[in-house]
Amino acid sequence: MTYTISCVLLIPSQHRAALNVLADSLGYGPDNLSVRLVKADGAAWFGCHTWCEQAFLDQLVDPQYQGEVLSALIVSAVPGGDASANWTNSLEANGLSPLEEDPDP
Amino acid sequence: MITLPIASALSSAATREVSNPPRGSAYSPLKLFNAGEQGFWFDPNDLSTLFQDSAGTTPVTAAGQPVGLMLDKRLGLIKGKDIAGTGIERSGGSLVRNSFLDFTSTATSFAYLALSIPVSPVPYILVFNWKTTNNAGGTSRAFVWNEAGFTVLGLGVARGGDGSFIETIYVPAGAASIRAAVQLNGAAGANCKFTVSARSMPGNHATQPSQAGRPILREENGVRYLELDGIDDGMLIAGYRADVNWSSGVAARKSSSGGAFLFESPVTAANIYMGSGNNSVAVNAAPQNNGFSKAIALNADFTYAVSITGDNAGTGDMSLFCRYDGTNRSFYFGGRVYGMLQANKIMTPEQLVQVDKFMSGTMAPR
């Protein structure tokens, strides 16, 4: 079993905690949505990149998990894709940018 | 008090011994740690050290799989003696003790037999060996939980029907008393004969509990390496920190223009790290100014070996492939890591040459 799909997940800050709880309950561990992002309008978002299988994408559209949280989730899945390119393109397409920090504060 | 029949480990992923030097090299980094020095040595080319999940229930068996637990090889992956269990708990079944535990379910569904294992100051590997009969249509699996409460630490894959099964589960250092069980979920009358070995596995092992944060194992020209996405991939060595004097060696390739952090041990005022922002590797560039830095060309392999003296000792847990202040991660390394070691000692110039040559060997096509 190998993970061949590059998958970027993006979500507004207010839904982050609920999505992380859902992911943990499905066996993907805690704090998956961990990268702090900011939208052009100043709104806080979070994102992540993971390699996945089709079964994971199927879960995202499974009726039993549908609701406000997954409705707000933006997914970019690219089979065999490049993680960095998928990430950069996904952020640009949604008007998002990373919240940078000074590495030597 | 019951003395449990904790048996010796049988063959399993967790019992595979370390494969030391890369092909063509007689040198092994184990020599750096002969006197019990603290540090770590990670070797992604050695599948016996890699697990897909942080609980160590699923070994990495091929390229393309995530890495949630990476065992430190600096002590040779030699397991310690059995950790004695101290009690038995069972639910929904009857027990006969032989040289193994013989458990028959009397429940119509869920039943288990659990061994109690005390607190251990070092990590250990549980190896479950079991055989089920009269369990057609049912399942069985290994699982581990904290005695206080019912917090699951590790959950094995459910195995269908009758057969013989082996499962390993990793328990981190300092874990509270746990219970290690084989669970039957089928009809009354299902039988399970099993042994559990709890063997200490000392080392500064690295984990990543979140799926998105796990590196992926890749392979090219017969060489395996960790691929870091430069976005959110990183690992943590809980309880391990850099000392005032330390040395390190790395073999890697950087493929993204983001952060270049390879590891970091936080302190209050200034962090101990290998790496910096963007496309160079610096060791404590500021404020310690130890004077080592190395420019990195994107998408080109590089190695280094370096010793540092007179820093502050780390006060926070060591993070790998990113910065981590205990709450937030940042400046992720994007690219490949073929091998990495760190030792809380000063290497001699000869040792540094050997380490650098060894690290170069980890990238050589097989």
CSV table of C-alpha atoms in Angstrom, one decimal:
chain,number,residue,atom,x,y,z
A,1,MET,CA,0.0,0.0,0.0
A,2,THR,CA,1.5,3.3,-1.1
A,3,TYR,CA,0.4,6.9,-0.9
A,4,THR,CA,0.5,8.4,-4.4
A,5,ILE,CA,-1.9,11.4,-4.3
A,6,SER,CA,-0.7,14.8,-3.3
A,7,CYS,CA,-3.4,16.4,-1.3
A,8,VAL,CA,-3.7,19.9,0.0
A,9,LEU,CA,-6.4,20.7,2.6
A,10,LEU,CA,-7.4,24.3,3.4
A,11,ILE,CA,-9.9,25.5,6.0
A,12,PRO,CA,-11.0,28.8,7.7
A,13,SER,CA,-9.7,29.1,11.2
A,14,GLN,CA,-13.1,28.7,12.9
A,15,HIS,CA,-13.5,25.2,11.6
A,16,ARG,CA,-9.9,24.0,12.2
A,17,ALA,CA,-10.5,22.5,15.6
A,18,ALA,CA,-13.5,20.5,14.5
A,19,LEU,CA,-11.7,19.2,11.4
A,20,ASN,CA,-8.7,18.1,13.5
A,21,VAL,CA,-11.0,16.3,15.9
A,22,LEU,CA,-12.7,14.5,13.0
A,23,ALA,CA,-9.4,13.5,11.4
A,24,ASP,CA,-8.1,12.2,14.8
A,25,SER,CA,-11.3,10.2,15.2
A,26,LEU,CA,-10.7,8.6,11.8
A,27,GLY,CA,-7.2,7.5,12.8
A,28,TYR,CA,-5.1,10.2,11.2
A,29,GLY,CA,-3.8,11.6,14.4
A,30,PRO,CA,-4.0,15.0,16.1
A,31,ASP,CA,-3.3,18.5,14.7
A,32,ASN,CA,-3.2,17.7,11.0
A,33,LEU,CA,-4.3,21.2,10.0
A,34,SER,CA,-1.3,23.0,11.4
A,35,VAL,CA,0.1,25.5,8.9
A,36,ARG,CA,-1.0,29.0,9.7
A,37,LEU,CA,-2.2,31.0,6.7
A,38,VAL,CA,-3.7,34.4,6.0
A,39,LYS,CA,-6.2,35.3,3.3
A,40,ALA,CA,-6.0,38.4,1.3
A,41,ASP,CA,-8.8,39.9,3.4
A,42,GLY,CA,-6.9,39.2,6.6
A,43,ALA,CA,-8.9,36.2,7.7
A,44,ALA,CA,-7.0,33.4,9.4
A,45,TRP,CA,-6.9,30.0,7.7
A,46,PHE,CA,-5.1,26.8,8.3
A,47,GLY,CA,-3.7,24.2,5.9
A,48,CYS,CA,-1.8,21.0,5.4
A,49,HIS,CA,-0.3,18.8,2.8
A,50,THR,CA,-0.4,15.0,2.9
A,51,TRP,CA,0.2,12.1,0.6
A,52,CYS,CA,-2.9,9.9,0.5
A,53,GLU,CA,-4.8,7.1,-1.1
A,54,GLN,CA,-8.2,7.3,-2.9
A,55,ALA,CA,-9.8,5.9,0.2
A,56,PHE,CA,-9.0,9.1,2.0
A,57,LEU,CA,-10.6,11.2,-0.7
A,58,ASP,CA,-13.7,8.9,-0.6
A,59,GLN,CA,-14.0,9.6,3.1
A,60,LEU,CA,-14.2,13.4,2.4
A,61,VAL,CA,-17.3,12.9,0.4
A,62,ASP,CA,-18.8,10.2,2.5
A,63,PRO,CA,-22.4,11.3,3.5
A,64,GLN,CA,-21.9,10.3,7.1
A,65,TYR,CA,-19.2,13.0,7.6
A,66,GLN,CA,-20.9,15.8,5.7
A,67,GLY,CA,-21.8,19.0,7.4
A,68,GLU,CA,-20.6,22.6,8.0
A,69,VAL,CA,-17.0,21.6,8.5
A,70,LEU,CA,-16.4,19.6,5.4
A,71,SER,CA,-18.5,22.1,3.4
A,72,ALA,CA,-15.9,24.7,4.3
A,73,LEU,CA,-13.0,22.5,3.4
A,74,ILE,CA,-11.0,23.2,0.2
A,75,VAL,CA,-9.3,20.1,-1.2
A,76,SER,CA,-6.7,19.9,-4.0
A,77,ALA,CA,-5.8,16.3,-4.9
A,78,VAL,CA,-3.3,15.6,-7.6
A,79,PRO,CA,-2.4,12.0,-8.4
A,80,GLY,CA,1.3,11.7,-8.7
A,81,GLY,CA,1.6,15.4,-8.2
A,82,ASP,CA,4.4,17.6,-6.9
A,83,ALA,CA,3.7,18.5,-3.2
A,84,SER,CA,5.3,22.0,-3.5
A,85,ALA,CA,3.6,22.9,-6.7
A,86,ASN,CA,0.2,21.7,-5.5
A,87,TRP,CA,0.7,23.7,-2.3
A,88,THR,CA,1.7,26.8,-4.0
A,89,ASN,CA,-1.0,26.6,-6.7
A,90,SER,CA,-3.7,25.9,-4.1
A,91,LEU,CA,-2.7,28.9,-2.0
A,92,GLU,CA,-2.6,31.2,-4.9
A,93,ALA,CA,-5.9,30.0,-6.3
A,94,ASN,CA,-7.6,30.8,-3.0
A,95,GLY,CA,-5.8,34.0,-2.2
A,96,LEU,CA,-3.9,32.6,0.7
A,97,SER,CA,-0.3,33.0,1.9
A,98,PRO,CA,1.8,31.5,4.7
A,99,LEU,CA,2.1,33.4,7.9
A,100,GLU,CA,5.9,33.7,8.0
A,101,GLU,CA,8.0,33.9,11.1
A,102,ASP,CA,11.5,35.2,11.6
A,103,PRO,CA,13.7,32.1,11.9
A,104,ASP,CA,16.1,34.0,14.3
A,105,PRO,CA,13.9,36.1,16.5
B,1,MET,CA,0.7,-11.5,42.4
B,2,ILE,CA,0.8,-13.4,39.2
B,3,THR,CA,4.0,-13.9,37.3
B,4,LEU,CA,3.2,-13.8,33.6
B,5,PRO,CA,4.7,-16.0,31.0
B,6,ILE,CA,6.3,-13.2,29.0
B,7,ALA,CA,8.0,-15.2,26.3
B,8,SER,CA,11.0,-14.3,24.2
B,9,ALA,CA,10.2,-12.5,21.1
B,10,LEU,CA,9.7,-14.5,18.0
B,11,SER,CA,10.6,-13.3,14.5
B,12,SER,CA,9.0,-10.0,13.6
B,13,ALA,CA,9.7,-6.6,12.2
B,14,ALA,CA,10.8,-5.4,15.6
B,15,THR,CA,13.4,-8.2,16.0
B,16,ARG,CA,15.3,-7.5,12.8
B,17,GLU,CA,18.8,-6.4,13.7
B,18,VAL,CA,20.4,-3.3,12.4
B,19,SER,CA,22.2,-3.3,9.0
B,20,ASN,CA,25.0,-1.0,9.7
B,21,PRO,CA,27.2,0.6,7.1
B,22,PRO,CA,26.1,1.3,3.5
B,23,ARG,CA,27.5,-0.9,0.9
B,24,GLY,CA,31.3,-0.6,0.3
B,25,SER,CA,31.9,1.0,3.7
B,26,ALA,CA,33.4,-0.7,6.7
B,27,TYR,CA,32.8,2.3,9.0
B,28,SER,CA,29.8,2.3,11.3
B,29,PRO,CA,28.5,5.3,13.3
B,30,LEU,CA,28.0,2.9,16.1
B,31,LYS,CA,31.6,3.6,17.0
B,32,LEU,CA,30.7,7.2,17.9
B,33,PHE,CA,28.4,6.0,20.7
B,34,ASN,CA,30.6,3.2,22.2
B,35,ALA,CA,30.8,5.0,25.6
B,36,GLY,CA,27.1,5.5,25.9
B,37,GLU,CA,27.1,9.0,24.5
B,38,GLN,CA,23.7,10.6,24.0
B,39,GLY,CA,22.5,11.4,20.5
B,40,PHE,CA,20.8,9.8,17.5
B,41,TRP,CA,21.5,8.1,14.2
B,42,PHE,CA,18.7,7.8,11.7
B,43,ASP,CA,19.0,5.6,8.6
B,44,PRO,CA,16.0,5.7,6.3
B,45,ASN,CA,17.6,3.0,4.1
B,46,ASP,CA,17.1,0.5,6.9
B,47,LEU,CA,13.4,-0.6,6.8
B,48,SER,CA,13.7,-2.4,10.1
B,49,THR,CA,13.8,1.1,11.8
B,50,LEU,CA,10.7,2.6,10.1
B,51,PHE,CA,7.0,2.3,11.0
B,52,GLN,CA,4.1,4.0,9.3
B,53,ASP,CA,2.4,5.1,12.5
B,54,SER,CA,3.8,6.7,15.7
B,55,ALA,CA,2.5,3.7,17.7
B,56,GLY,CA,4.7,1.4,15.7
B,57,THR,CA,1.9,-1.0,14.8
B,58,THR,CA,2.5,-1.0,11.0
B,59,PRO,CA,6.1,-1.5,9.7
B,60,VAL,CA,7.1,0.4,6.6
B,61,THR,CA,7.6,-2.3,3.9
B,62,ALA,CA,8.1,-0.3,0.7
B,63,ALA,CA,8.7,3.1,-0.8
B,64,GLY,CA,5.7,5.3,-0.9
B,65,GLN,CA,4.6,4.8,2.7
B,66,PRO,CA,4.6,7.4,5.4
B,67,VAL,CA,7.0,7.3,8.4
B,68,GLY,CA,5.4,8.0,11.8
B,69,LEU,CA,8.1,6.3,13.9
B,70,MET,CA,11.8,6.2,13.1
B,71,LEU,CA,14.0,4.2,15.5
B,72,ASP,CA,17.4,5.6,16.6
B,73,LYS,CA,20.2,3.2,15.6
B,74,ARG,CA,23.0,4.6,17.7
B,75,LEU,CA,22.7,1.8,20.2
B,76,GLY,CA,22.5,-0.9,17.5
B,77,LEU,CA,18.8,-1.6,18.0
B,78,ILE,CA,19.7,-4.3,20.5
B,79,LYS,CA,16.7,-4.9,22.7
B,80,GLY,CA,17.0,-5.2,26.4
B,81,LYS,CA,15.7,-8.0,28.6
B,82,ASP,CA,12.0,-8.7,29.1
B,83,ILE,CA,10.0,-6.3,31.2
B,84,ALA,CA,8.1,-8.4,33.6
B,85,GLY,CA,4.3,-8.1,33.7
B,86,THR,CA,2.5,-8.0,37.0
B,87,GLY,CA,-1.1,-8.9,36.5
B,88,ILE,CA,-3.8,-10.2,34.3
B,89,GLU,CA,-7.2,-8.8,33.4
B,90,ARG,CA,-9.7,-10.6,31.4
B,91,SER,CA,-13.2,-9.9,30.2
B,92,GLY,CA,-15.7,-12.3,28.7
B,93,GLY,CA,-13.6,-15.4,28.7
B,94,SER,CA,-11.8,-18.2,30.6
B,95,LEU,CA,-8.1,-18.7,31.0
B,96,VAL,CA,-5.8,-21.7,31.1
B,97,ARG,CA,-2.1,-21.0,31.7
B,98,ASN,CA,0.5,-23.2,30.0
B,99,SER,CA,3.8,-22.0,28.5
B,100,PHE,CA,1.5,-19.6,26.7
B,101,LEU,CA,-1.8,-18.0,27.6
B,102,ASP,CA,-4.8,-20.0,26.5
B,103,PHE,CA,-8.0,-17.9,26.4
B,104,THR,CA,-11.5,-19.0,25.4
B,105,SER,CA,-14.2,-16.4,24.8
B,106,THR,CA,-17.5,-16.9,26.7
B,107,ALA,CA,-18.9,-13.7,25.3
B,108,THR,CA,-21.1,-13.4,22.2
B,109,SER,CA,-18.9,-10.7,20.8
B,110,PHE,CA,-16.1,-8.7,22.6
B,111,ALA,CA,-13.7,-10.5,24.9
B,112,TYR,CA,-10.1,-9.9,25.8
B,113,LEU,CA,-7.2,-11.1,28.0
B,114,ALA,CA,-4.8,-8.3,29.0
B,115,LEU,CA,-1.3,-8.4,30.7
B,116,SER,CA,-0.3,-5.5,32.9
B,117,ILE,CA,3.1,-4.0,32.3
B,118,PRO,CA,4.6,-1.4,34.6
B,119,VAL,CA,6.1,2.0,33.9
B,120,SER,CA,9.3,1.8,31.9
B,121,PRO,CA,12.0,4.6,31.8
B,122,VAL,CA,13.0,3.5,28.3
B,123,PRO,CA,10.9,2.8,25.2
B,124,TYR,CA,10.0,-0.8,24.5
B,125,ILE,CA,8.5,-2.9,21.8
B,126,LEU,CA,5.6,-5.3,22.5
B,127,VAL,CA,5.6,-8.3,20.3
B,128,PHE,CA,2.3,-10.2,20.2
B,129,ASN,CA,2.2,-13.8,18.9
B,130,TRP,CA,-1.2,-15.4,18.8
B,131,LYS,CA,-3.2,-18.2,17.2
B,132,THR,CA,-6.9,-18.3,16.9
B,133,THR,CA,-9.3,-21.3,16.5
B,134,ASN,CA,-13.1,-21.5,16.4
B,135,ASN,CA,-13.1,-17.9,15.3
B,136,ALA,CA,-14.5,-18.2,11.8
B,137,GLY,CA,-16.4,-15.0,11.0
B,138,GLY,CA,-14.8,-13.2,14.0
B,139,THR,CA,-11.7,-11.1,14.3
B,140,SER,CA,-8.8,-10.8,16.6
B,141,ARG,CA,-6.3,-8.0,17.2
B,142,ALA,CA,-3.6,-6.7,19.6
B,143,PHE,CA,-4.2,-3.5,21.4
B,144,VAL,CA,-2.6,-1.5,24.3
B,145,TRP,CA,-4.1,1.0,26.6
B,146,ASN,CA,-3.1,3.0,29.7
B,147,GLU,CA,-4.2,1.4,32.9
B,148,ALA,CA,-5.3,4.7,34.3
B,149,GLY,CA,-8.5,5.4,32.3
B,150,PHE,CA,-8.9,3.6,29.0
B,151,THR,CA,-6.7,5.7,26.7
B,152,VAL,CA,-5.7,3.6,23.7
B,153,LEU,CA,-1.9,3.7,23.0
B,154,GLY,CA,-1.8,1.3,20.1
B,155,LEU,CA,-4.4,-0.7,18.1
B,156,GLY,CA,-3.4,-3.5,15.8
B,157,VAL,CA,-5.1,-4.4,12.6
B,158,ALA,CA,-8.1,-6.7,13.0
B,159,ARG,CA,-7.3,-10.1,11.6
B,160,GLY,CA,-10.1,-12.1,10.3
B,161,GLY,CA,-10.9,-15.8,11.2
B,162,ASP,CA,-8.5,-18.5,12.3
B,163,GLY,CA,-4.8,-18.2,11.8
B,164,SER,CA,-1.5,-17.3,13.4
B,165,PHE,CA,-0.6,-13.7,13.7
B,166,ILE,CA,2.2,-11.4,14.8
B,167,GLU,CA,1.9,-7.8,15.7
B,168,THR,CA,4.3,-5.2,17.2
B,169,ILE,CA,3.4,-2.1,19.1
B,170,TYR,CA,5.8,0.5,20.2
B,171,VAL,CA,5.5,2.1,23.7
B,172,PRO,CA,7.4,5.4,24.3
B,173,ALA,CA,9.6,6.1,27.2
B,174,GLY,CA,7.9,7.1,30.4
B,175,ALA,CA,4.5,5.7,29.4
B,176,ALA,CA,2.4,4.9,32.4
B,177,SER,CA,1.5,1.4,33.3
B,178,ILE,CA,-0.2,-0.2,30.4
B,179,ARG,CA,-2.2,-3.3,29.5
B,180,ALA,CA,-1.4,-5.3,26.5
B,181,ALA,CA,-4.2,-7.5,25.2
B,182,VAL,CA,-5.4,-9.7,22.5
B,183,GLN,CA,-9.0,-9.0,21.8
B,184,LEU,CA,-11.5,-11.5,20.3
B,185,ASN,CA,-14.5,-10.1,18.6
B,186,GLY,CA,-16.6,-13.0,17.5
B,187,ALA,CA,-18.7,-15.8,18.8
B,188,ALA,CA,-18.5,-17.5,22.2
B,189,GLY,CA,-16.1,-20.4,22.1
B,190,ALA,CA,-13.5,-18.7,20.0
B,191,ASN,CA,-10.0,-19.6,21.4
B,192,CYS,CA,-6.8,-17.6,21.4
B,193,LYS,CA,-3.4,-18.9,22.4
B,194,PHE,CA,-0.8,-16.2,22.8
B,195,THR,CA,2.4,-14.8,24.2
B,196,VAL,CA,3.5,-11.2,24.6
B,197,SER,CA,7.1,-10.1,24.8
B,198,ALA,CA,7.9,-6.6,26.2
B,199,ARG,CA,11.5,-5.9,25.2
B,200,SER,CA,13.1,-2.5,25.9
B,201,MET,CA,14.3,-0.7,22.9
B,202,PRO,CA,16.5,2.1,24.2
B,203,GLY,CA,17.1,5.1,22.0
B,204,ASN,CA,16.1,8.6,21.0
B,205,HIS,CA,13.4,7.6,18.6
B,206,ALA,CA,11.6,10.1,16.5
B,207,THR,CA,7.8,10.2,16.1
B,208,GLN,CA,5.1,12.1,14.2
B,209,PRO,CA,1.5,11.4,15.4
B,210,SER,CA,-0.2,13.4,12.6
B,211,GLN,CA,-0.7,11.8,9.2
B,212,ALA,CA,-0.1,15.1,7.4
B,213,GLY,CA,3.2,15.7,9.2
B,214,ARG,CA,4.8,12.4,8.3
B,215,PRO,CA,7.6,12.2,5.8
B,216,ILE,CA,7.3,9.7,3.0
B,217,LEU,CA,9.8,7.0,2.2
B,218,ARG,CA,11.1,7.1,-1.3
B,219,GLU,CA,13.6,5.1,-3.3
B,220,GLU,CA,15.7,5.9,-6.3
B,221,ASN,CA,18.5,3.8,-7.8
B,222,GLY,CA,18.2,1.4,-4.9
B,223,VAL,CA,18.7,4.2,-2.3
B,224,ARG,CA,15.9,4.9,0.2
B,225,TYR,CA,15.4,8.3,1.7
B,226,LEU,CA,12.9,10.4,3.6
B,227,GLU,CA,11.0,12.9,1.4
B,228,LEU,CA,10.0,16.0,3.3
B,229,ASP,CA,7.4,18.2,1.6
B,230,GLY,CA,8.7,21.5,3.0
B,231,ILE,CA,5.1,22.4,4.1
B,232,ASP,CA,4.3,20.6,7.3
B,233,ASP,CA,6.5,17.4,7.5
B,234,GLY,CA,8.5,17.1,10.7
B,235,MET,CA,9.2,14.7,13.6
B,236,LEU,CA,10.0,15.1,17.3
B,237,ILE,CA,12.4,13.3,19.7
B,238,ALA,CA,10.5,13.5,23.0
B,239,GLY,CA,12.7,13.9,26.0
B,240,TYR,CA,16.0,14.5,24.1
B,241,ARG,CA,18.0,17.7,23.9
B,242,ALA,CA,21.3,18.8,22.6
B,243,ASP,CA,24.2,19.3,25.0
B,244,VAL,CA,26.7,22.2,25.3
B,245,ASN,CA,29.1,20.4,23.1
B,246,TRP,CA,27.8,18.4,20.1
B,247,SER,CA,28.6,17.1,16.7
B,248,SER,CA,26.5,16.2,13.7
B,249,GLY,CA,26.6,14.7,10.2
B,250,VAL,CA,23.9,14.7,7.5
B,251,ALA,CA,23.3,13.5,4.0
B,252,ALA,CA,20.5,15.4,2.3
B,253,ARG,CA,19.2,17.2,-0.8
B,254,LYS,CA,17.2,20.4,-0.6
B,255,SER,CA,14.4,20.8,-3.2
B,256,SER,CA,12.4,23.7,-1.9
B,257,SER,CA,13.3,27.3,-1.3
B,258,GLY,CA,11.7,27.3,2.2
B,259,GLY,CA,13.3,26.7,5.5
B,260,ALA,CA,16.5,24.7,5.8
B,261,PHE,CA,16.1,23.4,9.4
B,262,LEU,CA,17.4,19.9,9.8
B,263,PHE,CA,17.1,19.7,13.6
B,264,GLU,CA,16.6,22.1,16.5
B,265,SER,CA,16.9,21.8,20.3
B,266,PRO,CA,15.2,24.9,21.8
B,267,VAL,CA,16.7,26.9,24.7
B,268,THR,CA,15.3,29.9,26.4
B,269,ALA,CA,17.3,32.6,24.7
B,270,ALA,CA,18.6,31.1,21.5
B,271,ASN,CA,18.0,27.8,19.9
B,272,ILE,CA,20.5,25.1,19.0
B,273,TYR,CA,19.9,24.2,15.5
B,274,MET,CA,21.3,22.9,12.3
B,275,GLY,CA,19.9,24.9,9.5
B,276,SER,CA,18.4,28.4,9.0
B,277,GLY,CA,16.0,30.2,6.8
B,278,ASN,CA,16.2,29.5,3.1
B,279,ASN,CA,19.1,28.0,1.1
B,280,SER,CA,21.9,27.5,3.5
B,281,VAL,CA,22.7,25.3,6.4
B,282,ALA,CA,24.1,27.2,9.3
B,283,VAL,CA,25.0,26.0,12.8
B,284,ASN,CA,24.0,28.4,15.5
B,285,ALA,CA,24.5,31.3,13.1
B,286,ALA,CA,23.2,33.7,15.6
B,287,PRO,CA,23.6,34.6,18.3
B,288,GLN,CA,26.2,32.0,19.1
B,289,ASN,CA,28.2,32.6,16.0
B,290,ASN,CA,30.1,29.4,15.9
B,291,GLY,CA,31.2,30.1,12.4
B,292,PHE,CA,30.0,27.2,10.4
B,293,SER,CA,27.7,27.6,7.5
B,294,LYS,CA,27.4,25.8,4.2
B,295,ALA,CA,25.5,27.1,1.1
B,296,ILE,CA,23.2,24.6,-0.5
B,297,ALA,CA,22.4,24.4,-4.2
B,298,LEU,CA,18.8,23.5,-4.7
B,299,ASN,CA,18.3,19.9,-5.9
B,300,ALA,CA,21.9,18.9,-5.3
B,301,ASP,CA,23.1,16.4,-2.8
B,302,PHE,CA,25.1,17.6,0.1
B,303,THR,CA,26.8,16.3,3.2
B,304,TYR,CA,28.5,17.8,6.2
B,305,ALA,CA,30.1,16.8,9.5
B,306,VAL,CA,30.7,19.4,12.1
B,307,SER,CA,31.5,19.7,15.8
B,308,ILE,CA,30.3,22.6,18.0
B,309,THR,CA,31.6,23.7,21.4
B,310,GLY,CA,30.4,25.9,24.1
B,311,ASP,CA,26.7,26.4,23.3
B,312,ASN,CA,23.9,26.6,25.8
B,313,ALA,CA,22.4,23.2,26.4
B,314,GLY,CA,19.0,22.6,24.9
B,315,THR,CA,16.0,22.9,27.2
B,316,GLY,CA,13.3,21.8,24.8
B,317,ASP,CA,12.7,18.5,22.9
B,318,MET,CA,14.6,18.0,19.7
B,319,SER,CA,12.6,18.6,16.5
B,320,LEU,CA,13.6,17.2,13.2
B,321,PHE,CA,13.2,18.9,9.8
B,322,CYS,CA,11.6,22.1,11.1
B,323,ARG,CA,11.6,24.5,14.0
B,324,TYR,CA,9.2,23.7,16.8
B,325,ASP,CA,8.7,25.9,19.9
B,326,GLY,CA,6.5,23.4,21.6
B,327,THR,CA,3.4,24.9,20.1
B,328,ASN,CA,4.0,26.0,16.6
B,329,ARG,CA,6.2,24.5,13.8
B,330,SER,CA,7.8,26.5,11.1
B,331,PHE,CA,10.6,26.6,8.5
B,332,TYR,CA,10.2,23.1,7.3
B,333,PHE,CA,13.0,21.4,5.4
B,334,GLY,CA,11.8,20.4,1.9
B,335,GLY,CA,13.7,17.7,0.1
B,336,ARG,CA,15.5,14.4,0.8
B,337,VAL,CA,17.2,13.1,3.9
B,338,TYR,CA,19.4,10.1,3.3
B,339,GLY,CA,20.9,9.9,6.8
B,340,MET,CA,21.4,12.0,9.9
B,341,LEU,CA,23.2,11.7,13.2
B,342,GLN,CA,23.9,13.9,16.2
B,343,ALA,CA,26.1,13.2,19.2
B,344,ASN,CA,26.5,15.1,22.5
B,345,LYS,CA,30.3,15.0,22.1
B,346,ILE,CA,33.1,16.6,20.2
B,347,MET,CA,34.2,14.5,17.3
B,348,THR,CA,37.9,14.4,16.4
B,349,PRO,CA,38.9,15.7,13.0
B,350,GLU,CA,39.4,12.1,11.9
B,351,GLN,CA,35.9,11.1,13.1
B,352,LEU,CA,34.4,14.1,11.2
B,353,VAL,CA,36.1,12.9,8.0
B,354,GLN,CA,34.8,9.4,8.6
B,355,VAL,CA,31.2,10.6,9.3
B,356,ASP,CA,31.2,12.8,6.2
B,357,LYS,CA,32.5,9.9,4.0
B,358,PHE,CA,29.9,7.6,5.6
B,359,MET,CA,27.1,10.1,4.9
B,360,SER,CA,28.3,10.4,1.2
B,361,GLY,CA,28.0,6.6,1.0
B,362,THR,CA,24.3,6.7,2.1
B,363,MET,CA,23.5,8.5,-1.2
B,364,ALA,CA,25.5,6.2,-3.5
B,365,PRO,CA,23.4,4.1,-5.9
B,366,ARG,CA,23.2,0.4,-4.8
